[in-house]
CSV table of N, CA and C in Angstrom, one decimal:
chain,number,residue,atom,x,y,z
A,129,UNK,N,88.8,109.4,91.7
A,129,UNK,CA,88.0,108.2,92.3
A,129,UNK,C,86.7,108.5,91.5
A,130,UNK,N,86.2,107.4,91.1
A,130,UNK,CA,84.7,107.4,90.5
A,130,UNK,C,84.0,106.3,91.1
A,131,UNK,N,82.7,106.4,91.3
A,131,UNK,CA,81.9,105.4,91.9
A,131,UNK,C,80.6,105.6,91.3
A,132,UNK,N,80.3,104.6,90.3
A,132,UNK,CA,79.0,104.7,89.7
A,132,UNK,C,78.3,103.2,89.3
A,133,UNK,N,77.1,103.2,89.5
A,133,UNK,CA,76.5,101.9,89.3
A,133,UNK,C,76.5,101.5,87.8
A,134,UNK,N,76.6,100.4,87.4
A,134,UNK,CA,76.4,99.8,86.0
A,134,UNK,C,75.0,99.2,86.0
A,135,UNK,N,73.9,100.1,85.8
A,135,UNK,CA,72.6,99.7,85.7
A,135,UNK,C,72.2,98.6,84.8
A,136,UNK,N,72.9,98.2,83.7
A,136,UNK,CA,72.7,97.3,82.7
A,136,UNK,C,72.9,96.0,83.3
A,137,UNK,N,73.8,95.8,84.3
A,137,UNK,CA,74.2,94.3,85.0
A,137,UNK,C,73.7,94.4,86.5
A,138,UNK,N,73.2,95.5,86.9
A,138,UNK,CA,72.8,95.6,88.4
A,138,UNK,C,74.0,95.3,89.2
A,139,UNK,N,75.3,95.8,88.9
A,139,UNK,CA,76.4,95.8,89.7
A,139,UNK,C,76.8,97.2,89.8
A,140,UNK,N,77.8,97.4,90.8
A,140,UNK,CA,78.4,98.6,91.3
A,140,UNK,C,79.9,98.7,90.8
A,141,UNK,N,80.4,99.7,90.5
A,141,UNK,CA,81.8,99.8,90.1
A,141,UNK,C,82.5,100.9,91.0
A,142,UNK,N,83.6,100.8,91.4
A,142,UNK,CA,84.4,101.6,92.1
A,142,UNK,C,85.8,101.7,91.3
A,143,UNK,N,86.1,102.9,90.9
A,143,UNK,CA,87.6,103.2,90.4
A,143,UNK,C,88.4,103.9,91.2
A,144,UNK,N,89.7,103.6,91.3
A,144,UNK,CA,90.7,104.3,92.1
A,144,UNK,C,91.9,104.2,91.4
A,145,UNK,N,92.7,105.3,91.4
A,145,UNK,CA,94.1,105.4,90.7
A,145,UNK,C,95.2,105.9,91.5
A,146,UNK,N,96.2,105.4,91.1
A,146,UNK,CA,97.6,106.1,91.7
A,146,UNK,C,98.4,106.4,90.4
A,147,UNK,N,98.6,107.6,90.1
A,147,UNK,CA,99.3,107.9,88.9
A,147,UNK,C,100.6,108.6,89.1
A,148,UNK,N,101.5,108.1,88.1
A,148,UNK,CA,102.8,108.7,88.1
A,148,UNK,C,103.7,108.5,89.3
A,149,UNK,N,103.9,107.2,89.7
A,149,UNK,CA,104.8,106.9,90.6
A,149,UNK,C,106.0,106.2,89.9
A,150,UNK,N,107.1,106.2,90.5
A,150,UNK,CA,108.4,105.7,90.0
A,150,UNK,C,108.9,104.5,90.6
A,151,UNK,N,109.3,103.6,89.7
A,151,UNK,CA,109.8,102.2,90.1
A,151,UNK,C,111.1,102.0,89.3
A,152,UNK,N,112.1,101.3,89.8
A,152,UNK,CA,113.3,101.0,89.2
A,152,UNK,C,113.5,99.6,88.8
A,153,UNK,N,114.2,99.3,87.6
A,153,UNK,CA,114.4,98.0,87.3
A,153,UNK,C,115.8,98.0,86.4
A,154,UNK,N,116.2,96.8,86.1
A,154,UNK,CA,117.1,96.5,85.0
A,154,UNK,C,117.0,95.2,84.4
A,155,UNK,N,117.4,95.0,83.1
A,155,UNK,CA,117.2,93.8,82.3
A,155,UNK,C,118.4,92.9,82.6
A,156,UNK,N,118.0,91.6,82.7
A,156,UNK,CA,119.2,90.6,82.7
A,156,UNK,C,119.0,89.6,81.6
A,157,UNK,N,120.0,88.8,81.3
A,157,UNK,CA,119.9,87.7,80.3
A,157,UNK,C,120.3,87.9,79.1
A,158,UNK,N,121.0,89.1,78.7
A,158,UNK,CA,121.3,89.5,77.4
A,158,UNK,C,122.0,90.8,77.4
A,159,UNK,N,122.3,91.2,76.1
A,159,UNK,CA,123.1,92.3,76.1
A,159,UNK,C,121.9,93.5,75.6
A,160,UNK,N,121.4,94.2,76.6
A,160,UNK,CA,120.3,95.1,76.3
A,160,UNK,C,120.8,96.5,76.4
A,161,UNK,N,122.0,96.7,76.3
A,161,UNK,CA,122.6,98.0,76.3
A,161,UNK,C,122.2,98.8,77.6
A,162,UNK,N,121.8,99.9,77.6
A,162,UNK,CA,121.4,100.9,78.7
A,162,UNK,C,120.4,100.2,79.6
A,163,UNK,N,119.6,99.4,79.0
A,163,UNK,CA,118.4,98.6,79.9
A,163,UNK,C,119.1,97.7,80.9
A,164,UNK,N,120.3,97.2,80.8
A,164,UNK,CA,121.0,96.2,81.6
A,164,UNK,C,121.4,97.1,83.0
A,165,UNK,N,121.5,98.3,82.9
A,165,UNK,CA,121.8,99.3,84.0
A,165,UNK,C,120.5,99.6,84.8
A,166,UNK,N,120.6,99.8,86.1
A,166,UNK,CA,119.6,100.2,87.0
A,166,UNK,C,119.0,101.6,86.6
A,167,UNK,N,117.7,101.5,86.2
A,167,UNK,CA,117.1,102.9,85.8
A,167,UNK,C,115.7,102.9,86.2
A,168,UNK,N,114.9,104.1,86.0
A,168,UNK,CA,113.6,104.4,86.5
A,168,UNK,C,112.6,104.5,85.3
A,169,UNK,N,111.4,104.2,85.6
A,169,UNK,CA,110.3,104.5,84.7
A,169,UNK,C,109.2,105.0,85.5
A,170,UNK,N,108.2,105.8,84.8
A,170,UNK,CA,107.2,106.3,85.5
A,170,UNK,C,106.0,105.3,85.3
A,171,UNK,N,105.1,104.9,86.2
A,171,UNK,CA,104.2,104.0,86.2
A,171,UNK,C,102.7,104.6,86.6
A,172,UNK,N,101.6,104.1,86.3
A,172,UNK,CA,100.4,104.4,86.8
A,172,UNK,C,99.6,103.2,87.1
A,173,UNK,N,98.9,103.0,88.1
A,173,UNK,CA,98.1,102.0,88.8
A,173,UNK,C,96.7,102.3,88.6
A,174,UNK,N,95.7,101.4,88.0
A,174,UNK,CA,94.4,101.8,88.2
A,174,UNK,C,93.7,100.5,88.6
A,175,UNK,N,92.8,100.9,89.5
A,175,UNK,CA,92.1,99.7,90.1
A,175,UNK,C,90.5,99.8,89.9
A,176,UNK,N,90.0,98.6,89.4
A,176,UNK,CA,88.4,98.7,89.2
A,176,UNK,C,87.8,97.5,90.0
A,177,UNK,N,87.0,98.0,91.0
A,177,UNK,CA,86.4,97.0,91.8
A,177,UNK,C,84.9,96.8,91.5
A,178,UNK,N,84.4,95.6,91.2
A,178,UNK,CA,82.7,95.6,90.9
A,178,UNK,C,82.2,94.7,92.0
A,179,UNK,N,81.1,95.0,92.4
A,179,UNK,CA,80.4,94.2,93.4
A,179,UNK,C,78.8,94.3,93.2
A,180,UNK,N,78.1,93.5,93.7
A,180,UNK,CA,76.5,93.4,93.5
A,180,UNK,C,75.8,94.4,94.5
A,181,UNK,N,76.3,94.9,95.4
A,181,UNK,CA,75.5,95.8,96.3
A,181,UNK,C,76.5,96.8,97.0
A,182,UNK,N,75.9,97.9,97.4
A,182,UNK,CA,76.4,99.0,98.2
A,182,UNK,C,76.2,98.6,99.7
A,183,UNK,N,77.0,99.3,100.5
A,183,UNK,CA,76.8,99.1,102.1
A,183,UNK,C,75.8,100.3,102.4
A,184,UNK,N,75.6,100.3,103.8
A,184,UNK,CA,74.6,101.3,104.3
A,184,UNK,C,75.1,102.7,104.0
A,185,UNK,N,76.3,102.9,103.7
A,185,UNK,CA,76.7,104.3,103.4
A,185,UNK,C,76.6,104.6,101.9
A,186,UNK,N,76.3,103.6,101.1
A,186,UNK,CA,76.1,103.8,99.7
A,186,UNK,C,77.4,103.7,98.9
A,187,UNK,N,78.4,103.0,99.6
A,187,UNK,CA,79.7,102.6,99.2
A,187,UNK,C,79.8,101.1,98.7
A,188,UNK,N,80.5,101.0,97.8
A,188,UNK,CA,80.9,99.5,97.4
A,188,UNK,C,82.1,99.1,98.3
A,189,UNK,N,83.0,99.9,98.6
A,189,UNK,CA,84.1,99.4,99.3
A,189,UNK,C,84.5,100.5,100.4
A,190,UNK,N,85.4,100.2,101.4
A,190,UNK,CA,86.0,101.2,102.2
A,190,UNK,C,87.0,101.8,101.5
A,191,UNK,N,86.7,103.0,101.2
A,191,UNK,CA,87.6,103.8,100.3
A,191,UNK,C,89.0,104.0,101.1
A,192,UNK,N,89.0,104.3,102.3
A,192,UNK,CA,90.2,104.4,103.0
A,192,UNK,C,91.0,103.2,103.1
A,193,UNK,N,90.3,101.9,103.2
A,193,UNK,CA,91.2,100.7,103.3
A,193,UNK,C,91.8,100.5,101.8
A,194,UNK,N,91.0,100.8,100.9
A,194,UNK,CA,91.6,100.6,99.5
A,194,UNK,C,92.7,101.4,99.3
A,195,UNK,N,92.5,102.8,99.6
A,195,UNK,CA,93.7,103.7,99.4
A,195,UNK,C,95.0,103.3,100.3
A,196,UNK,N,94.7,102.8,101.5
A,196,UNK,CA,95.9,102.3,102.4
A,196,UNK,C,96.5,101.1,101.6
A,197,UNK,N,95.8,100.1,101.0
A,197,UNK,CA,96.3,99.0,100.4
A,197,UNK,C,97.1,99.4,99.1
A,198,UNK,N,96.5,100.4,98.3
A,198,UNK,CA,97.1,100.7,97.1
A,198,UNK,C,98.4,101.5,97.5
A,199,UNK,N,98.5,102.3,98.5
A,199,UNK,CA,99.7,103.0,99.0
A,199,UNK,C,100.8,102.0,99.4
A,200,UNK,N,100.4,100.9,99.8
A,200,UNK,CA,101.2,99.7,100.3
A,200,UNK,C,101.8,99.1,99.0
A,201,UNK,N,101.1,98.8,98.0
A,201,UNK,CA,101.6,98.2,96.8
A,201,UNK,C,102.4,99.2,96.2
A,202,UNK,N,102.1,100.4,95.9
A,202,UNK,CA,102.9,101.3,95.2
A,202,UNK,C,104.4,101.4,96.0
A,203,UNK,N,104.2,101.4,97.3
A,203,UNK,CA,105.3,101.6,98.1
A,203,UNK,C,106.4,100.5,97.8
A,204,UNK,N,105.8,99.3,97.7
A,204,UNK,CA,106.7,98.1,97.4
A,204,UNK,C,107.5,98.2,96.1
A,205,UNK,N,106.9,98.8,94.9
A,205,UNK,CA,107.5,99.0,93.8
A,205,UNK,C,108.4,100.2,93.9
A,206,UNK,N,108.2,101.2,94.7
A,206,UNK,CA,109.1,102.3,94.8
A,206,UNK,C,110.3,102.1,95.5
A,207,UNK,N,110.3,101.0,96.4
A,207,UNK,CA,111.6,100.6,97.1
A,207,UNK,C,112.2,99.6,96.7
A,208,UNK,N,111.8,98.7,95.8
A,208,UNK,CA,112.6,97.7,95.2
A,208,UNK,C,112.6,97.5,93.7
A,209,UNK,N,113.4,96.4,93.2
A,209,UNK,CA,113.6,96.2,92.0
A,209,UNK,C,112.2,95.9,91.3
A,210,UNK,N,111.7,96.5,90.3
A,210,UNK,CA,110.4,96.3,89.7
A,210,UNK,C,110.5,94.9,88.6
A,211,UNK,N,111.6,94.0,88.7
A,211,UNK,CA,111.5,93.0,87.9
A,211,UNK,C,110.4,92.0,88.1
């Protein structure tokens, strides 16, 4: 997690990432060989939030809330077809 102000534009940036989660999918609509079969891929998710000001604690966002939402998004893709 990174949090650093972009002083050139007077905005603040927050980076957060989830790396190396696995989601499954298969291709339809043609003869794609092995890709037509259910299979897994490794993915990474990176989030960048930009805002004009920090809160009283010097944070752009509630990091715990962002983490909770990212976990929910990643969980959806880990549990279902990633089509």
